[in-house]
Amino acid sequence: MQSVSNYSTTRGWSKSKKACMTTLGVLAGGAGALLYALESSYVQAGDLELHPPHLKWSHSGLLDSFDHASIRRGYEVYKNVCAACHSARFICYRNLVGVSHTEAEAKREAEEIMVEDGPNEKGEMFKRPGKLSDTFPSPYPNEEAARAANNGAYPPDLSYITMARHGAEDYVFHLLTGYMDPPAGVQIREGLYFNPYFLGGAIGMAQALYNEIIEYEDGTPATQSQLAKDVSTFLKWCGEPEHDTRKRMAIKAVGLMTILTAALFYLKRYKFSSLKTRKISYKPSSKDN
Amino acid sequence: MALGNTVYNLLFKKTSSFMLTVAVGAFAFERGFDKLTDYVWESHNKGKLWRDIKDKYE
């Protein structure tokens, strides 16, 4: 420490100058920290829509996997409620195997839909029951048809919706449960609904989830919030199917890196020990003796 | 030190046995490490994973 302070550039400063510079530094650092905190805080008063608060999901933690029973229930909700208007055209039935359904169950789910295939040997297109490799069916053939059927509003594809919206699954959950009467002074046009979590507040989608609209096969009480939670978990899985693998690999990576760090730290100390403990002796000599 | 000498003479002294030690050691470490981390993952998430609920559907 002594040698460090000998070479310090502030050695010649007076005590008051040092105190002044310290105060300036603390003030500048504090202002920076405050700016950063304001920037990253949830209170973004410049926007008019409500930002969804973060919920404690069963997959929130660093080591937490998806709740696969919830994914399975969420698929039921998607299939019976959301799929009436929303497509999920990047998800295949085979993706469900080993995640929420067995292979036999996924095949049965796929066989429920009819898929256009072909051409056959006569050159005609034909319909066949779905296979594991088929994607979830889209309710409308194209965006224009979807808009025409929904008052001009396009129900977005739900495959990657949690990746495509700020707040991800928190947003989906709050949007689904956040319907309410518009506050005084807010005019909502015919065919639109008020939802504070939606950008602009007026959403083309009516409230879709109510208590007991479907019955879960595993007997879970189908309250509105349970339905919303399960379908949000399902959509989170749709957007990030690698989620569980990623966290499992993170455990392995952190474990291995810890071992390697310890080994490299020891190796560095070992190699440097001879350098740091050596002494150079210098014997001045002259030509005289 | 006796143990260190035994290990050295037995495993590391000859290049051939050293290479064999590296190969076998890497294999054993990998197996053990994977078992351990998978155990951590599966016990931490008990009841949530597909392997925990699939019995109900087969």
Short mmCIF file of C-alpha atoms in Angstrom, two decimals:
data_model
loop_
_atom_site.label_atom_id
_atom_site.label_comp_id
_atom_site.label_asym_id
_atom_site.label_seq_id
_atom_site.Cartn_x
_atom_site.Cartn_y
_atom_site.Cartn_z
CA MET A 1 0.00 0.00 0.00
CA GLN A 2 2.84 2.33 0.86
CA SER A 3 4.40 2.11 -2.59
CA VAL A 4 1.00 2.59 -4.24
CA SER A 5 0.38 5.84 -2.37
CA ASN A 6 3.88 6.99 -3.27
CA TYR A 7 3.06 6.76 -6.98
CA SER A 8 -0.51 8.14 -6.65
CA THR A 9 -1.29 11.15 -8.86
CA THR A 10 -3.24 12.75 -5.99
CA ARG A 11 -0.21 12.82 -3.68
CA GLY A 12 0.36 16.50 -4.16
CA TRP A 13 -3.24 17.50 -3.56
CA SER A 14 -4.31 19.47 -0.51
CA LYS A 15 -6.77 17.91 1.93
CA SER A 16 -9.62 20.24 0.88
CA LYS A 17 -9.09 19.44 -2.81
CA LYS A 18 -9.24 15.74 -2.03
CA ALA A 19 -12.48 16.20 -0.08
CA CYS A 20 -13.94 18.29 -2.91
CA MET A 21 -13.08 15.71 -5.56
CA THR A 22 -14.45 12.88 -3.38
CA THR A 23 -17.75 14.75 -2.94
CA LEU A 24 -17.94 15.37 -6.70
CA GLY A 25 -17.29 11.72 -7.43
CA VAL A 26 -19.92 10.51 -4.96
CA LEU A 27 -22.47 12.98 -6.38
CA ALA A 28 -21.78 11.97 -9.99
CA GLY A 29 -21.96 8.27 -9.12
CA GLY A 30 -25.17 8.76 -7.17
CA ALA A 31 -26.78 10.71 -10.01
CA GLY A 32 -25.81 7.95 -12.43
CA ALA A 33 -27.24 5.26 -10.15
CA LEU A 34 -30.45 7.25 -9.75
CA LEU A 35 -30.79 7.67 -13.53
CA TYR A 36 -30.23 3.96 -14.03
CA ALA A 37 -32.79 3.06 -11.34
CA LEU A 38 -35.40 5.38 -12.86
CA GLU A 39 -34.67 4.08 -16.36
CA SER A 40 -35.08 0.44 -15.39
CA SER A 41 -37.97 0.87 -12.97
CA TYR A 42 -41.48 -0.33 -13.80
CA VAL A 43 -42.94 3.11 -13.35
CA GLN A 44 -42.85 4.44 -16.88
CA ALA A 45 -45.18 7.34 -16.50
CA GLY A 46 -44.63 8.42 -20.12
CA ASP A 47 -46.82 5.58 -21.35
CA LEU A 48 -50.55 5.33 -20.90
CA GLU A 49 -50.89 1.57 -20.63
CA LEU A 50 -50.41 -0.38 -17.44
CA HIS A 51 -47.20 -2.42 -17.23
CA PRO A 52 -47.78 -5.92 -15.89
CA PRO A 53 -46.18 -6.55 -12.50
CA HIS A 54 -43.89 -9.54 -12.27
CA LEU A 55 -45.55 -12.65 -10.88
CA LYS A 56 -43.86 -15.53 -9.09
CA TRP A 57 -44.19 -18.27 -11.71
CA SER A 58 -43.31 -21.85 -10.96
CA HIS A 59 -40.56 -21.46 -13.59
CA SER A 60 -39.29 -18.03 -12.45
CA GLY A 61 -36.20 -19.07 -10.51
CA LEU A 62 -32.76 -19.78 -11.95
CA LEU A 63 -33.14 -23.51 -11.34
CA ASP A 64 -36.92 -23.81 -11.76
CA SER A 65 -38.32 -25.94 -14.56
CA PHE A 66 -41.72 -25.55 -16.18
CA ASP A 67 -44.65 -27.08 -14.34
CA HIS A 68 -45.47 -29.66 -17.00
CA ALA A 69 -48.91 -30.44 -15.59
CA SER A 70 -49.64 -26.73 -16.07
CA ILE A 71 -48.40 -26.89 -19.69
CA ARG A 72 -50.79 -29.78 -20.28
CA ARG A 73 -53.73 -27.85 -18.83
CA GLY A 74 -52.65 -24.77 -20.78
CA TYR A 75 -52.79 -26.79 -23.98
CA GLU A 76 -56.40 -27.69 -23.12
CA VAL A 77 -57.19 -23.99 -22.68
CA TYR A 78 -55.42 -23.07 -25.91
CA LYS A 79 -57.19 -25.80 -27.87
CA ASN A 80 -60.67 -25.07 -26.48
CA VAL A 81 -60.57 -21.28 -26.18
CA CYS A 82 -57.69 -19.47 -27.90
CA ALA A 83 -57.53 -21.66 -31.03
CA ALA A 84 -60.96 -20.41 -32.09
CA CYS A 85 -59.31 -17.17 -33.30
CA HIS A 86 -55.53 -17.53 -32.82
CA SER A 87 -53.16 -19.71 -34.79
CA ALA A 88 -49.95 -21.25 -33.43
CA ARG A 89 -48.59 -22.34 -36.75
CA PHE A 90 -45.00 -22.94 -35.62
CA ILE A 91 -45.92 -25.59 -33.04
CA CYS A 92 -46.23 -29.22 -34.13
CA TYR A 93 -48.06 -32.02 -32.36
CA ARG A 94 -44.76 -33.85 -32.09
CA ASN A 95 -43.49 -31.01 -29.86
CA LEU A 96 -45.98 -32.10 -27.20
CA VAL A 97 -44.45 -35.58 -26.93
CA GLY A 98 -42.45 -35.94 -23.74
CA VAL A 99 -43.45 -32.45 -22.59
CA SER A 100 -47.15 -32.59 -21.82
CA HIS A 101 -48.43 -35.67 -23.66
CA THR A 102 -47.32 -39.21 -24.39
CA GLU A 103 -46.71 -40.16 -28.01
CA ALA A 104 -50.02 -42.04 -28.23
CA GLU A 105 -51.92 -39.05 -26.78
CA ALA A 106 -50.22 -36.58 -29.13
CA LYS A 107 -51.15 -38.83 -32.07
CA ARG A 108 -54.77 -38.86 -30.92
CA GLU A 109 -54.73 -35.05 -30.62
CA ALA A 110 -53.29 -34.77 -34.14
CA GLU A 111 -55.86 -37.15 -35.59
CA GLU A 112 -58.66 -34.87 -34.44
CA ILE A 113 -57.80 -32.30 -37.11
CA MET A 114 -58.10 -32.61 -40.89
CA VAL A 115 -55.13 -31.47 -42.94
CA GLU A 116 -55.06 -30.73 -46.65
CA ASP A 117 -52.41 -32.82 -48.33
CA GLY A 118 -51.56 -33.90 -51.83
CA PRO A 119 -51.53 -33.96 -54.69
CA ASN A 120 -52.43 -37.64 -55.10
CA GLU A 121 -51.81 -39.65 -58.27
CA LYS A 122 -54.74 -37.89 -59.96
CA GLY A 123 -53.27 -34.51 -59.12
CA GLU A 124 -55.97 -33.65 -56.61
CA MET A 125 -55.56 -32.25 -53.13
CA PHE A 126 -57.22 -34.31 -50.42
CA LYS A 127 -57.96 -34.16 -46.70
CA ARG A 128 -56.39 -36.58 -44.25
CA PRO A 129 -56.29 -36.84 -40.45
CA GLY A 130 -53.37 -34.98 -38.88
CA LYS A 131 -50.06 -36.62 -38.05
CA LEU A 132 -47.47 -35.88 -35.37
CA SER A 133 -45.47 -33.79 -37.85
CA ASP A 134 -48.40 -31.47 -38.58
CA THR A 135 -48.57 -28.01 -37.04
CA PHE A 136 -51.51 -26.78 -35.00
CA PRO A 137 -54.38 -25.81 -37.33
CA SER A 138 -54.92 -22.14 -38.15
CA PRO A 139 -58.50 -20.87 -37.76
CA TYR A 140 -58.20 -18.60 -40.80
CA PRO A 141 -56.50 -19.25 -44.14
CA ASN A 142 -54.71 -15.86 -44.18
CA GLU A 143 -54.40 -12.54 -42.36
CA GLU A 144 -57.06 -10.82 -44.51
CA ALA A 145 -59.63 -13.50 -43.68
CA ALA A 146 -58.71 -13.16 -39.98
CA ARG A 147 -59.17 -9.37 -40.11
CA ALA A 148 -62.45 -9.66 -41.99
CA ALA A 149 -63.82 -12.02 -39.36
CA ASN A 150 -62.63 -9.95 -36.38
CA ASN A 151 -63.73 -6.39 -37.05
CA GLY A 152 -60.42 -5.51 -38.69
CA ALA A 153 -58.29 -6.68 -35.75
CA TYR A 154 -55.74 -9.40 -36.46
CA PRO A 155 -55.48 -12.08 -33.77
CA PRO A 156 -51.69 -12.58 -33.63
CA ASP A 157 -50.08 -15.97 -34.00
CA LEU A 158 -49.42 -17.28 -30.49
CA SER A 159 -46.37 -19.48 -31.16
CA TYR A 160 -43.86 -16.92 -29.94
CA ILE A 161 -46.18 -14.40 -28.30
CA THR A 162 -44.36 -14.39 -24.93
CA MET A 163 -41.13 -13.56 -26.76
CA ALA A 164 -42.85 -10.82 -28.76
CA ARG A 165 -44.44 -8.80 -25.95
CA HIS A 166 -42.92 -6.76 -23.15
CA GLY A 167 -43.63 -8.51 -19.88
CA ALA A 168 -43.83 -11.93 -21.62
CA GLU A 169 -46.03 -14.35 -19.65
CA ASP A 170 -46.83 -11.67 -17.06
CA TYR A 171 -48.33 -9.61 -19.88
CA VAL A 172 -50.36 -12.53 -21.21
CA PHE A 173 -51.71 -13.33 -17.76
CA HIS A 174 -52.66 -9.75 -16.93
CA LEU A 175 -54.14 -9.12 -20.36
CA LEU A 176 -56.39 -12.16 -20.00
CA THR A 177 -57.52 -11.27 -16.48
CA GLY A 178 -57.38 -7.46 -16.74
CA TYR A 179 -60.68 -6.74 -18.53
CA MET A 180 -62.75 -4.08 -16.78
CA ASP A 181 -65.22 -1.28 -17.40
CA PRO A 182 -63.56 1.78 -18.95
CA PRO A 183 -62.87 4.53 -16.41
CA ALA A 184 -64.89 7.73 -16.56
CA GLY A 185 -64.02 9.84 -19.58
CA VAL A 186 -62.64 7.00 -21.69
CA GLN A 187 -64.72 6.32 -24.78
CA ILE A 188 -64.51 2.82 -26.23
CA ARG A 189 -65.81 2.30 -29.76
CA GLU A 190 -68.35 -0.36 -30.67
CA GLY A 191 -66.68 -3.77 -30.98
CA LEU A 192 -63.70 -2.83 -28.82
CA TYR A 193 -63.12 -3.62 -25.16
CA PHE A 194 -61.23 -1.79 -22.43
CA ASN A 195 -58.08 -3.45 -21.08
CA PRO A 196 -55.54 -1.32 -19.22
CA TYR A 197 -52.67 -3.70 -20.07
CA PHE A 198 -53.22 -3.36 -23.83
CA LEU A 199 -51.36 -0.60 -25.65
CA GLY A 200 -53.90 2.19 -26.08
CA GLY A 201 -56.41 0.51 -23.77
CA ALA A 202 -58.90 -0.54 -26.47
CA ILE A 203 -58.52 -4.15 -27.52
CA GLY A 204 -60.44 -5.99 -30.25
CA MET A 205 -60.49 -9.25 -28.30
CA ALA A 206 -63.38 -9.73 -25.90
CA GLN A 207 -62.73 -11.25 -22.49
CA ALA A 208 -62.19 -14.93 -23.25
CA LEU A 209 -61.64 -16.56 -19.88
CA TYR A 210 -64.34 -16.93 -17.26
CA ASN A 211 -64.66 -19.30 -14.31
CA GLU A 212 -65.53 -22.86 -15.34
CA ILE A 213 -65.66 -22.28 -19.11
CA ILE A 214 -63.86 -25.57 -19.60
CA GLU A 215 -63.39 -28.58 -17.37
CA TYR A 216 -59.83 -29.76 -16.77
CA GLU A 217 -59.26 -33.47 -17.25
CA ASP A 218 -57.12 -33.62 -14.10
CA GLY A 219 -59.88 -32.08 -11.98
CA THR A 220 -58.13 -28.78 -11.23
CA PRO A 221 -60.77 -26.11 -10.48
CA ALA A 222 -60.97 -24.06 -13.67
CA THR A 223 -61.11 -20.56 -12.21
CA GLN A 224 -60.33 -17.62 -14.46
CA SER A 225 -56.91 -17.03 -12.92
CA GLN A 226 -56.08 -20.75 -13.09
CA LEU A 227 -57.00 -20.82 -16.80
CA ALA A 228 -54.93 -17.70 -17.45
CA LYS A 229 -51.96 -19.04 -15.49
CA ASP A 230 -52.00 -22.37 -17.31
CA VAL A 231 -52.33 -20.89 -20.78
CA SER A 232 -49.58 -18.36 -20.01
CA THR A 233 -47.30 -21.22 -18.94
CA PHE A 234 -48.22 -23.12 -22.12
CA LEU A 235 -47.46 -20.08 -24.30
CA LYS A 236 -44.20 -19.52 -22.47
CA TRP A 237 -43.28 -23.10 -23.31
CA CYS A 238 -44.33 -22.53 -26.96
CA GLY A 239 -42.01 -19.54 -27.19
CA GLU A 240 -39.10 -21.13 -25.29
CA PRO A 241 -39.35 -24.91 -25.63
CA GLU A 242 -35.63 -25.14 -24.80
CA HIS A 243 -36.25 -23.50 -21.39
CA ASP A 244 -35.81 -26.65 -19.28
CA THR A 245 -32.76 -27.87 -21.18
CA ARG A 246 -31.22 -24.42 -20.88
CA LYS A 247 -31.52 -24.33 -17.10
CA ARG A 248 -30.34 -27.92 -16.75
CA MET A 249 -27.26 -27.08 -18.83
CA ALA A 250 -26.74 -23.94 -16.74
CA ILE A 251 -26.29 -26.11 -13.64
CA LYS A 252 -23.67 -28.16 -15.50
CA ALA A 253 -21.94 -25.11 -16.95
CA VAL A 254 -21.73 -23.24 -13.64
CA GLY A 255 -20.50 -26.40 -11.89
CA LEU A 256 -17.77 -27.08 -14.46
CA MET A 257 -16.70 -23.44 -14.63
CA THR A 258 -16.36 -23.37 -10.84
CA ILE A 259 -14.04 -26.38 -10.90
CA LEU A 260 -12.05 -24.90 -13.81
CA THR A 261 -11.79 -21.49 -12.12
CA ALA A 262 -10.45 -23.07 -8.94
CA ALA A 263 -7.94 -25.14 -10.93
CA LEU A 264 -6.79 -22.16 -13.01
CA PHE A 265 -6.48 -19.99 -9.88
CA TYR A 266 -4.27 -22.62 -8.28
CA LEU A 267 -2.23 -23.03 -11.47
CA LYS A 268 -1.66 -19.28 -11.70
CA ARG A 269 -0.50 -19.06 -8.09
CA TYR A 270 1.72 -22.10 -8.63
CA LYS A 271 3.40 -20.72 -11.75
CA PHE A 272 3.81 -17.24 -10.31
CA SER A 273 5.13 -18.38 -6.93
CA SER A 274 8.68 -18.83 -8.25
CA LEU A 275 8.54 -15.49 -10.08
CA LYS A 276 7.20 -13.57 -7.11
CA THR A 277 9.60 -15.00 -4.54
CA ARG A 278 12.79 -14.61 -6.55
CA LYS A 279 15.31 -12.05 -5.59
CA ILE A 280 17.69 -10.43 -7.99
CA SER A 281 21.04 -9.70 -6.49
CA TYR A 282 23.18 -7.16 -8.22
CA LYS A 283 26.82 -6.99 -7.43
CA PRO A 284 28.39 -3.86 -8.81
CA SER A 285 31.78 -4.47 -10.17
CA SER A 286 34.34 -2.21 -11.65
CA LYS A 287 37.34 -2.97 -13.78
CA ASP A 288 39.60 -1.84 -10.97
CA ASN A 289 39.17 -4.86 -8.69
CA MET B 1 3.23 -38.48 0.54
CA ALA B 2 3.18 -42.25 0.28
CA LEU B 3 -0.21 -42.13 -1.39
CA GLY B 4 1.02 -39.50 -3.84
CA ASN B 5 4.00 -41.67 -4.75
CA THR B 6 1.83 -44.75 -5.22
CA VAL B 7 -0.56 -42.81 -7.46
CA TYR B 8 2.34 -41.39 -9.43
CA ASN B 9 4.07 -44.73 -9.93
CA LEU B 10 0.83 -46.53 -10.74
CA LEU B 11 -0.95 -44.01 -12.98
CA PHE B 12 1.19 -41.12 -14.15
CA LYS B 13 4.72 -42.44 -14.54
CA LYS B 14 4.45 -44.14 -17.93
CA THR B 15 2.98 -42.15 -20.81
CA SER B 16 0.73 -45.06 -21.77
CA SER B 17 -0.78 -45.42 -18.31
CA PHE B 18 -1.02 -41.62 -18.03
CA MET B 19 -3.08 -41.40 -21.21
CA LEU B 20 -5.24 -44.30 -20.04
CA THR B 21 -5.79 -42.51 -16.73
CA VAL B 22 -6.83 -39.34 -18.58
CA ALA B 23 -9.30 -41.23 -20.79
CA VAL B 24 -10.83 -43.33 -18.00
CA GLY B 25 -10.82 -40.38 -15.61
CA ALA B 26 -12.63 -38.15 -18.13
CA PHE B 27 -15.26 -40.84 -18.69
CA ALA B 28 -15.78 -41.46 -14.96
CA PHE B 29 -15.91 -37.72 -14.19
CA GLU B 30 -18.42 -37.07 -16.96
CA ARG B 31 -20.71 -39.86 -15.77
CA GLY B 32 -20.49 -38.78 -12.15
CA PHE B 33 -20.88 -35.07 -12.90
CA ASP B 34 -23.91 -35.62 -15.13
CA LYS B 35 -25.53 -37.87 -12.53
CA LEU B 36 -24.94 -35.27 -9.84
CA THR B 37 -26.24 -32.26 -11.79
CA ASP B 38 -29.26 -34.19 -13.08
CA TYR B 39 -30.00 -35.23 -9.51
CA VAL B 40 -29.85 -31.57 -8.43
CA TRP B 41 -32.22 -30.59 -11.27
CA GLU B 42 -34.67 -33.41 -10.69
CA SER B 43 -34.83 -33.10 -6.92
CA HIS B 44 -35.15 -29.29 -7.10
CA ASN B 45 -38.06 -29.58 -9.56
CA LYS B 46 -39.68 -32.68 -8.13
CA GLY B 47 -43.34 -32.98 -9.13
CA LYS B 48 -43.12 -30.46 -11.98
CA LEU B 49 -41.19 -32.43 -14.61
CA TRP B 50 -42.73 -34.65 -17.26
CA ARG B 51 -41.04 -37.71 -15.78
CA ASP B 52 -42.93 -37.08 -12.53
CA ILE B 53 -46.38 -36.87 -14.12
CA LYS B 54 -46.14 -39.18 -17.12
CA ASP B 55 -47.21 -42.26 -15.11
CA LYS B 56 -50.70 -40.80 -14.99
CA TYR B 57 -51.08 -40.89 -18.76
CA GLU B 58 -49.42 -44.16 -19.81
#
